[in-house]
Amino acid sequence: MFFARLSHPADFDGWREAARRAVALGVAPDEMSFVVGEEAPGLFAEPLPEEMPDDAPPIAVAKAFPDLARNMLCHSDPERFLLAYRLLWRLQAEKGLLEVASDDDVIRAREMEKAVYRDAHKMKAFLRFREIETGEGRHYIAWFEPTHHVVELTAPFFMRRFAGMVWSILTPLRSVHWDGADLSFGPGASREDRPKEDAAEDLWLTYYASIFNPARLKVKAMQAEMPKKYWKNLPEATLIEPLIRGAEEASRRMLETAPTLPSLRHERVMEMGEMARAAKVAAVPHGGNQPQTLDEARAEAKHCKACPLWEPATQTVFGKGPEDAPVIFVGEQPGDQEDLAGEPFIGPAGKVFDAALAEAGIDRTQAYVTNAVKHFKFTPRGKRRIHQKPTMGEVKACRFWLEIERDIVKPKLVVALGATAAATVLGKTVTIRDTRSRLIDIGGDTQLLVTVHPAYILRLPDPDAQKRETEAFHADMGLVRRTVPEIALAA
Ligand code: URA
């Protein structure tokens, strides 16, 4: 009987190395065992030999096996290491084993994988950070009690999502820390290690109470999605029971004070699901009261649901800059980094933009920079989020925010970076070729300058073309500076 020691409960790399060695040494599954950390091995077990035999045949694994093994090893079942090893052992002779849906080992492995996915999903949905101030700045700490060992599995998600924050996630068996550059894992912690309430939590509670819709209350569905075991670590959970208790009364009050019902035609339009038209009706987030300042507009845009892009995005990325800026630059939509940071043009396209402004001697802090669409549209591909062009419906749904920004800022010049921005400002599709590099009167003492989007330059594969386009873009920024000289960098 042999054993291999793993360094932590979801130590896939340690398991894989030992399992490959055990197969090469011909150790049958009922001769093998795995222990974690300081755990004692069986009485008669001896350490698996360190050396790989020279004449070992290559190990065969089905393509799908490494992912399956990695996921199932996060399960809390103590049998997981051995089951994964038995699958690896059997795969040496049974190449199509993973496709045998009726095989008991395959069934159990898939069940484990599914349970792990579910647990990872719950962790992503129900984990809440608390903020503490340390001598070195803000630190966000969360306490969570997963059912399985999903800390390693979910850490990359939190890292991408909260890249700009310093945070730690503590669980009973494992902890993970992100210092803004590196992820590191450590031993478990106890519930008492987490900090007590913070100011952000009060805000979150107020927000939760305000979005709670008693008319939509389905207690069973809510508990299925958010099982009670997670409630104790959710600040908003303290509100759930009183809100449920008050739901009937609140629902009655809502009916009594409901506005006049929409017309049948309106409902039909909504049902058609036609984005652009639906958006016009549904998206009046300022409730008819036009925001008077950029801060008011920004605060309201945070809750904008005029098109479906709000849902997968991290946040609304509103424009940035002074209220009396003489120029508004309009891009297409925030990218991955902008979505996480909540600021326009700070990623790769932003670097090209900044370089062009610097070349033209323009002070970005004196300009207002925004986008035609205020939410990041993307498709996930592996760990990355790939930019997707917004549809005309999405552009139209978002247009009133740009109009509000223009109404408040009243710029002398609007610069449309790319065709989407130009179409949003002009209200019709235009080509860059036909409109570029000349001042177009758009009324209200405002002119429009259309130029390329900086990401277009970045994507050009040919270095010569890239150089040409960079120069042309710089020339356009030169025109911006000549048109609005007050935006020049201080000498
Ligand atoms: N591209 C845009 O159009 N806007 C941004 O903010 C970033 C990239």
PDB file of N, CA and C in Angstrom, residues 148-224:
ATOM      1  N   HIS A 148     -17.544  23.207  -0.601  1.00  0.00           N
ATOM      2  CA  HIS A 148     -16.413  22.468  -1.170  1.00  0.00           C
ATOM      3  C   HIS A 148     -15.157  23.350  -1.185  1.00  0.00           C
ATOM      4  N   HIS A 149     -14.095  22.826  -1.740  1.00  0.00           N
ATOM      5  CA  HIS A 149     -12.811  23.560  -1.700  1.00  0.00           C
ATOM      6  C   HIS A 149     -12.668  24.429  -2.953  1.00  0.00           C
ATOM      7  N   VAL A 150     -13.458  25.492  -2.997  1.00  0.00           N
ATOM      8  CA  VAL A 150     -13.526  26.245  -4.256  1.00  0.00           C
ATOM      9  C   VAL A 150     -12.737  27.563  -4.231  1.00  0.00           C
ATOM     10  N   VAL A 151     -11.900  27.744  -3.231  1.00  0.00           N
ATOM     11  CA  VAL A 151     -11.155  29.014  -3.140  1.00  0.00           C
ATOM     12  C   VAL A 151     -10.222  29.185  -4.349  1.00  0.00           C
ATOM     13  N   GLU A 152      -9.441  28.147  -4.675  1.00  0.00           N
ATOM     14  CA  GLU A 152      -8.521  28.242  -5.819  1.00  0.00           C
ATOM     15  C   GLU A 152      -9.291  28.461  -7.123  1.00  0.00           C
ATOM     16  N   LEU A 153     -10.425  27.770  -7.196  1.00  0.00           N
ATOM     17  CA  LEU A 153     -11.208  27.820  -8.432  1.00  0.00           C
ATOM     18  C   LEU A 153     -11.802  29.206  -8.679  1.00  0.00           C
ATOM     19  N   THR A 154     -12.224  29.864  -7.617  1.00  0.00           N
ATOM     20  CA  THR A 154     -12.915  31.148  -7.796  1.00  0.00           C
ATOM     21  C   THR A 154     -11.964  32.343  -7.713  1.00  0.00           C
ATOM     22  N   ALA A 155     -10.767  32.132  -7.167  1.00  0.00           N
ATOM     23  CA  ALA A 155      -9.850  33.271  -6.956  1.00  0.00           C
ATOM     24  C   ALA A 155      -9.591  34.071  -8.245  1.00  0.00           C
ATOM     25  N   PRO A 156      -9.364  33.410  -9.406  1.00  0.00           N
ATOM     26  CA  PRO A 156      -9.122  34.211 -10.613  1.00  0.00           C
ATOM     27  C   PRO A 156     -10.305  35.118 -10.959  1.00  0.00           C
ATOM     28  N   PHE A 157     -11.518  34.660 -10.672  1.00  0.00           N
ATOM     29  CA  PHE A 157     -12.700  35.496 -10.931  1.00  0.00           C
ATOM     30  C   PHE A 157     -12.633  36.777 -10.091  1.00  0.00           C
ATOM     31  N   PHE A 158     -12.354  36.633  -8.786  1.00  0.00           N
ATOM     32  CA  PHE A 158     -12.308  37.819  -7.918  1.00  0.00           C
ATOM     33  C   PHE A 158     -11.120  38.708  -8.300  1.00  0.00           C
ATOM     34  N   MET A 159     -10.057  38.071  -8.737  1.00  0.00           N
ATOM     35  CA  MET A 159      -8.877  38.846  -9.123  1.00  0.00           C
ATOM     36  C   MET A 159      -9.208  39.745 -10.322  1.00  0.00           C
ATOM     37  N   ARG A 160      -9.897  39.155 -11.323  1.00  0.00           N
ATOM     38  CA  ARG A 160     -10.250  39.967 -12.501  1.00  0.00           C
ATOM     39  C   ARG A 160     -11.255  41.043 -12.126  1.00  0.00           C
ATOM     40  N   ARG A 161     -12.199  40.656 -11.304  1.00  0.00           N
ATOM     41  CA  ARG A 161     -13.297  41.556 -10.954  1.00  0.00           C
ATOM     42  C   ARG A 161     -12.833  42.729 -10.086  1.00  0.00           C
ATOM     43  N   PHE A 162     -11.940  42.445  -9.145  1.00  0.00           N
ATOM     44  CA  PHE A 162     -11.517  43.493  -8.210  1.00  0.00           C
ATOM     45  C   PHE A 162     -10.010  43.709  -8.330  1.00  0.00           C
ATOM     46  N   ALA A 163      -9.578  43.852  -9.577  1.00  0.00           N
ATOM     47  CA  ALA A 163      -8.139  43.940  -9.844  1.00  0.00           C
ATOM     48  C   ALA A 163      -7.503  45.130  -9.147  1.00  0.00           C
ATOM     49  N   GLY A 164      -8.243  46.216  -9.010  1.00  0.00           N
ATOM     50  CA  GLY A 164      -7.649  47.438  -8.465  1.00  0.00           C
ATOM     51  C   GLY A 164      -7.726  47.550  -6.955  1.00  0.00           C
ATOM     52  N   MET A 165      -8.251  46.527  -6.274  1.00  0.00           N
ATOM     53  CA  MET A 165      -8.381  46.594  -4.816  1.00  0.00           C
ATOM     54  C   MET A 165      -7.425  45.609  -4.151  1.00  0.00           C
ATOM     55  N   VAL A 166      -7.110  45.893  -2.894  1.00  0.00           N
ATOM     56  CA  VAL A 166      -6.349  44.909  -2.112  1.00  0.00           C
ATOM     57  C   VAL A 166      -7.374  44.151  -1.278  1.00  0.00           C
ATOM     58  N   TRP A 167      -7.441  42.839  -1.444  1.00  0.00           N
ATOM     59  CA  TRP A 167      -8.482  42.091  -0.734  1.00  0.00           C
ATOM     60  C   TRP A 167      -7.999  40.727  -0.251  1.00  0.00           C
ATOM     61  N   SER A 168      -8.758  40.186   0.718  1.00  0.00           N
ATOM     62  CA  SER A 168      -8.522  38.823   1.205  1.00  0.00           C
ATOM     63  C   SER A 168      -9.868  38.132   1.331  1.00  0.00           C
ATOM     64  N   ILE A 169      -9.876  36.870   0.989  1.00  0.00           N
ATOM     65  CA  ILE A 169     -11.080  36.071   1.228  1.00  0.00           C
ATOM     66  C   ILE A 169     -10.690  34.983   2.227  1.00  0.00           C
ATOM     67  N   LEU A 170     -11.406  34.948   3.329  1.00  0.00           N
ATOM     68  CA  LEU A 170     -11.118  33.951   4.362  1.00  0.00           C
ATOM     69  C   LEU A 170     -12.206  32.894   4.355  1.00  0.00           C
ATOM     70  N   THR A 171     -11.803  31.641   4.432  1.00  0.00           N
ATOM     71  CA  THR A 171     -12.776  30.555   4.580  1.00  0.00           C
ATOM     72  C   THR A 171     -12.221  29.635   5.663  1.00  0.00           C
ATOM     73  N   PRO A 172     -13.011  28.693   6.158  1.00  0.00           N
ATOM     74  CA  PRO A 172     -12.506  27.861   7.259  1.00  0.00           C
ATOM     75  C   PRO A 172     -11.255  27.055   6.905  1.00  0.00           C
ATOM     76  N   LEU A 173     -11.101  26.670   5.622  1.00  0.00           N
ATOM     77  CA  LEU A 173      -9.975  25.801   5.300  1.00  0.00           C
ATOM     78  C   LEU A 173      -8.869  26.460   4.492  1.00  0.00           C
ATOM     79  N   ARG A 174      -9.158  27.614   3.929  1.00  0.00           N
ATOM     80  CA  ARG A 174      -8.191  28.203   3.004  1.00  0.00           C
ATOM     81  C   ARG A 174      -8.418  29.709   2.950  1.00  0.00           C
ATOM     82  N   SER A 175      -7.373  30.456   2.652  1.00  0.00           N
ATOM     83  CA  SER A 175      -7.584  31.882   2.447  1.00  0.00           C
ATOM     84  C   SER A 175      -6.822  32.295   1.202  1.00  0.00           C
ATOM     85  N   VAL A 176      -7.259  33.392   0.613  1.00  0.00           N
ATOM     86  CA  VAL A 176      -6.563  33.887  -0.573  1.00  0.00           C
ATOM     87  C   VAL A 176      -6.427  35.400  -0.440  1.00  0.00           C
ATOM     88  N   HIS A 177      -5.285  35.907  -0.870  1.00  0.00           N
ATOM     89  CA  HIS A 177      -4.997  37.344  -0.763  1.00  0.00           C
ATOM     90  C   HIS A 177      -4.599  37.867  -2.133  1.00  0.00           C
ATOM     91  N   TRP A 178      -5.036  39.079  -2.411  1.00  0.00           N
ATOM     92  CA  TRP A 178      -4.652  39.764  -3.649  1.00  0.00           C
ATOM     93  C   TRP A 178      -4.103  41.128  -3.235  1.00  0.00           C
ATOM     94  N   ASP A 179      -2.858  41.401  -3.608  1.00  0.00           N
ATOM     95  CA  ASP A 179      -2.262  42.681  -3.198  1.00  0.00           C
ATOM     96  C   ASP A 179      -2.219  43.681  -4.342  1.00  0.00           C
ATOM     97  N   GLY A 180      -2.982  43.394  -5.396  1.00  0.00           N
ATOM     98  CA  GLY A 180      -3.006  44.288  -6.549  1.00  0.00           C
ATOM     99  C   GLY A 180      -2.070  43.788  -7.641  1.00  0.00           C
ATOM    100  N   ALA A 181      -1.186  42.833  -7.294  1.00  0.00           N
ATOM    101  CA  ALA A 181      -0.250  42.303  -8.303  1.00  0.00           C
ATOM    102  C   ALA A 181      -0.196  40.780  -8.270  1.00  0.00           C
ATOM    103  N   ASP A 182      -0.237  40.216  -7.057  1.00  0.00           N
ATOM    104  CA  ASP A 182      -0.077  38.759  -6.931  1.00  0.00           C
ATOM    105  C   ASP A 182      -1.174  38.154  -6.068  1.00  0.00           C
ATOM    106  N   LEU A 183      -1.524  36.921  -6.447  1.00  0.00           N
ATOM    107  CA  LEU A 183      -2.452  36.140  -5.634  1.00  0.00           C
ATOM    108  C   LEU A 183      -1.626  35.230  -4.748  1.00  0.00           C
ATOM    109  N   SER A 184      -1.992  35.107  -3.468  1.00  0.00           N
ATOM    110  CA  SER A 184      -1.317  34.097  -2.657  1.00  0.00           C
ATOM    111  C   SER A 184      -2.354  33.387  -1.795  1.00  0.00           C
ATOM    112  N   PHE A 185      -2.100  32.120  -1.560  1.00  0.00           N
ATOM    113  CA  PHE A 185      -3.051  31.306  -0.805  1.00  0.00           C
ATOM    114  C   PHE A 185      -2.449  30.966   0.542  1.00  0.00           C
ATOM    115  N   GLY A 186      -3.312  30.820   1.528  1.00  0.00           N
ATOM    116  CA  GLY A 186      -2.818  30.498   2.855  1.00  0.00           C
ATOM    117  C   GLY A 186      -3.793  29.586   3.580  1.00  0.00           C
ATOM    118  N   PRO A 187      -3.499  29.297   4.857  1.00  0.00           N
ATOM    119  CA  PRO A 187      -4.384  28.404   5.606  1.00  0.00           C
ATOM    120  C   PRO A 187      -5.736  29.051   5.897  1.00  0.00           C
ATOM    121  N   GLY A 188      -6.638  28.260   6.459  1.00  0.00           N
ATOM    122  CA  GLY A 188      -7.982  28.755   6.760  1.00  0.00           C
ATOM    123  C   GLY A 188      -7.988  29.754   7.908  1.00  0.00           C
ATOM    124  N   ALA A 189      -9.162  30.303   8.152  1.00  0.00           N
ATOM    125  CA  ALA A 189      -9.292  31.310   9.205  1.00  0.00           C
ATOM    126  C   ALA A 189     -10.595  31.030   9.948  1.00  0.00           C
ATOM    127  N   SER A 190     -10.912  31.865  10.901  1.00  0.00           N
ATOM    128  CA  SER A 190     -12.187  31.668  11.592  1.00  0.00           C
ATOM    129  C   SER A 190     -13.046  32.900  11.388  1.00  0.00           C
ATOM    130  N   ARG A 191     -14.337  32.706  11.590  1.00  0.00           N
ATOM    131  CA  ARG A 191     -15.315  33.770  11.328  1.00  0.00           C
ATOM    132  C   ARG A 191     -14.955  35.046  12.085  1.00  0.00           C
ATOM    133  N   GLU A 192     -14.362  34.867  13.259  1.00  0.00           N
ATOM    134  CA  GLU A 192     -14.024  36.024  14.106  1.00  0.00           C
ATOM    135  C   GLU A 192     -12.924  36.883  13.469  1.00  0.00           C
ATOM    136  N   ASP A 193     -12.171  36.303  12.525  1.00  0.00           N
ATOM    137  CA  ASP A 193     -11.079  37.065  11.910  1.00  0.00           C
ATOM    138  C   ASP A 193     -11.566  38.162  10.983  1.00  0.00           C
ATOM    139  N   ARG A 194     -12.824  38.076  10.577  1.00  0.00           N
ATOM    140  CA  ARG A 194     -13.289  39.097   9.622  1.00  0.00           C
ATOM    141  C   ARG A 194     -13.618  40.381  10.375  1.00  0.00           C
ATOM    142  N   PRO A 195     -13.482  41.524   9.711  1.00  0.00           N
ATOM    143  CA  PRO A 195     -13.809  42.772  10.395  1.00  0.00           C
ATOM    144  C   PRO A 195     -15.317  42.928  10.572  1.00  0.00           C
ATOM    145  N   LYS A 196     -15.698  43.766  11.508  1.00  0.00           N
ATOM    146  CA  LYS A 196     -17.138  43.990  11.730  1.00  0.00           C
ATOM    147  C   LYS A 196     -17.654  44.943  10.646  1.00  0.00           C
ATOM    148  N   GLU A 197     -18.922  45.389  10.835  1.00  0.00           N
ATOM    149  CA  GLU A 197     -19.564  46.176   9.770  1.00  0.00           C
ATOM    150  C   GLU A 197     -18.738  47.377   9.298  1.00  0.00           C
ATOM    151  N   ASP A 198     -19.018  47.787   8.091  1.00  0.00           N
ATOM    152  CA  ASP A 198     -18.363  48.998   7.595  1.00  0.00           C
ATOM    153  C   ASP A 198     -19.392  49.920   6.980  1.00  0.00           C
ATOM    154  N   ALA A 199     -18.914  51.089   6.559  1.00  0.00           N
ATOM    155  CA  ALA A 199     -19.841  52.090   6.039  1.00  0.00           C
ATOM    156  C   ALA A 199     -20.480  51.615   4.745  1.00  0.00           C
ATOM    157  N   ALA A 200     -19.695  50.923   3.906  1.00  0.00           N
ATOM    158  CA  ALA A 200     -20.226  50.477   2.620  1.00  0.00           C
ATOM    159  C   ALA A 200     -21.405  49.538   2.834  1.00  0.00           C
ATOM    160  N   GLU A 201     -21.371  48.825   3.960  1.00  0.00           N
ATOM    161  CA  GLU A 201     -22.435  47.877   4.234  1.00  0.00           C
ATOM    162  C   GLU A 201     -23.770  48.598   4.457  1.00  0.00           C
ATOM    163  N   ASP A 202     -23.724  49.747   5.141  1.00  0.00           N
ATOM    164  CA  ASP A 202     -24.951  50.519   5.348  1.00  0.00           C
ATOM    165  C   ASP A 202     -25.565  50.901   4.009  1.00  0.00           C
ATOM    166  N   LEU A 203     -24.675  51.324   3.118  1.00  0.00           N
ATOM    167  CA  LEU A 203     -25.151  51.714   1.794  1.00  0.00           C
ATOM    168  C   LEU A 203     -25.813  50.542   1.087  1.00  0.00           C
ATOM    169  N   TRP A 204     -25.129  49.400   1.187  1.00  0.00           N
ATOM    170  CA  TRP A 204     -25.627  48.198   0.526  1.00  0.00           C
ATOM    171  C   TRP A 204     -26.989  47.798   1.100  1.00  0.00           C
ATOM    172  N   LEU A 205     -27.154  47.924   2.411  1.00  0.00           N
ATOM    173  CA  LEU A 205     -28.435  47.580   3.043  1.00  0.00           C
ATOM    174  C   LEU A 205     -29.542  48.514   2.550  1.00  0.00           C
ATOM    175  N   THR A 206     -29.234  49.789   2.466  1.00  0.00           N
ATOM    176  CA  THR A 206     -30.237  50.752   1.993  1.00  0.00           C
ATOM    177  C   THR A 206     -30.625  50.406   0.562  1.00  0.00           C
ATOM    178  N   TYR A 207     -29.597  50.084  -0.228  1.00  0.00           N
ATOM    179  CA  TYR A 207     -29.846  49.764  -1.624  1.00  0.00           C
ATOM    180  C   TYR A 207     -30.705  48.502  -1.736  1.00  0.00           C
ATOM    181  N   TYR A 208     -30.359  47.481  -0.949  1.00  0.00           N
ATOM    182  CA  TYR A 208     -31.094  46.215  -1.033  1.00  0.00           C
ATOM    183  C   TYR A 208     -32.558  46.429  -0.662  1.00  0.00           C
ATOM    184  N   ALA A 209     -32.785  47.203   0.404  1.00  0.00           N
ATOM    185  CA  ALA A 209     -34.165  47.447   0.831  1.00  0.00           C
ATOM    186  C   ALA A 209     -34.918  48.204  -0.260  1.00  0.00           C
ATOM    187  N   SER A 210     -34.216  49.079  -0.988  1.00  0.00           N
ATOM    188  CA  SER A 210     -34.933  49.877  -1.977  1.00  0.00           C
ATOM    189  C   SER A 210     -35.218  49.091  -3.253  1.00  0.00           C
ATOM    190  N   ILE A 211     -34.386  48.094  -3.562  1.00  0.00           N
ATOM    191  CA  ILE A 211     -34.673  47.331  -4.796  1.00  0.00           C
ATOM    192  C   ILE A 211     -35.576  46.136  -4.531  1.00  0.00           C
ATOM    193  N   PHE A 212     -35.836  45.832  -3.250  1.00  0.00           N
ATOM    194  CA  PHE A 212     -36.663  44.681  -2.915  1.00  0.00           C
ATOM    195  C   PHE A 212     -38.079  44.938  -3.416  1.00  0.00           C
ATOM    196  N   ASN A 213     -38.561  44.072  -4.297  1.00  0.00           N
ATOM    197  CA  ASN A 213     -39.873  44.283  -4.897  1.00  0.00           C
ATOM    198  C   ASN A 213     -40.856  43.275  -4.311  1.00  0.00           C
ATOM    199  N   PRO A 214     -41.725  43.708  -3.395  1.00  0.00           N
ATOM    200  CA  PRO A 214     -42.608  42.764  -2.721  1.00  0.00           C
ATOM    201  C   PRO A 214     -43.545  42.049  -3.684  1.00  0.00           C
ATOM    202  N   ALA A 215     -43.908  42.701  -4.814  1.00  0.00           N
ATOM    203  CA  ALA A 215     -44.844  42.066  -5.737  1.00  0.00           C
ATOM    204  C   ALA A 215     -44.206  40.874  -6.433  1.00  0.00           C
ATOM    205  N   ARG A 216     -42.886  40.833  -6.451  1.00  0.00           N
ATOM    206  CA  ARG A 216     -42.190  39.742  -7.134  1.00  0.00           C
ATOM    207  C   ARG A 216     -41.758  38.653  -6.163  1.00  0.00           C
ATOM    208  N   LEU A 217     -42.174  38.767  -4.923  1.00  0.00           N
ATOM    209  CA  LEU A 217     -41.635  37.886  -3.893  1.00  0.00           C
ATOM    210  C   LEU A 217     -42.028  36.425  -4.118  1.00  0.00           C
ATOM    211  N   LYS A 218     -41.028  35.575  -4.276  1.00  0.00           N
ATOM    212  CA  LYS A 218     -41.278  34.132  -4.363  1.00  0.00           C
ATOM    213  C   LYS A 218     -40.296  33.520  -3.382  1.00  0.00           C
ATOM    214  N   VAL A 219     -40.804  33.283  -2.180  1.00  0.00           N
ATOM    215  CA  VAL A 219     -39.896  32.876  -1.102  1.00  0.00           C
ATOM    216  C   VAL A 219     -39.159  31.589  -1.447  1.00  0.00           C
ATOM    217  N   LYS A 220     -39.902  30.625  -2.049  1.00  0.00           N
ATOM    218  CA  LYS A 220     -39.252  29.326  -2.337  1.00  0.00           C
ATOM    219  C   LYS A 220     -38.110  29.494  -3.338  1.00  0.00           C
ATOM    220  N   ALA A 221     -38.419  30.232  -4.414  1.00  0.00           N
ATOM    221  CA  ALA A 221     -37.389  30.427  -5.452  1.00  0.00           C
ATOM    222  C   ALA A 221     -36.199  31.171  -4.856  1.00  0.00           C
ATOM    223  N   MET A 222     -36.498  32.132  -3.991  1.00  0.00           N
ATOM    224  CA  MET A 222     -35.418  32.922  -3.397  1.00  0.00           C
ATOM    225  C   MET A 222     -34.529  32.033  -2.525  1.00  0.00           C
ATOM    226  N   GLN A 223     -35.173  31.150  -1.774  1.00  0.00           N
ATOM    227  CA  GLN A 223     -34.367  30.295  -0.895  1.00  0.00           C
ATOM    228  C   GLN A 223     -33.599  29.243  -1.681  1.00  0.00           C
ATOM    229  N   ALA A 224     -34.162  28.836  -2.847  1.00  0.00           N
ATOM    230  CA  ALA A 224     -33.439  27.849  -3.658  1.00  0.00           C
ATOM    231  C   ALA A 224     -32.174  28.489  -4.211  1.00  0.00           C
TER     232      ALA A 224
END
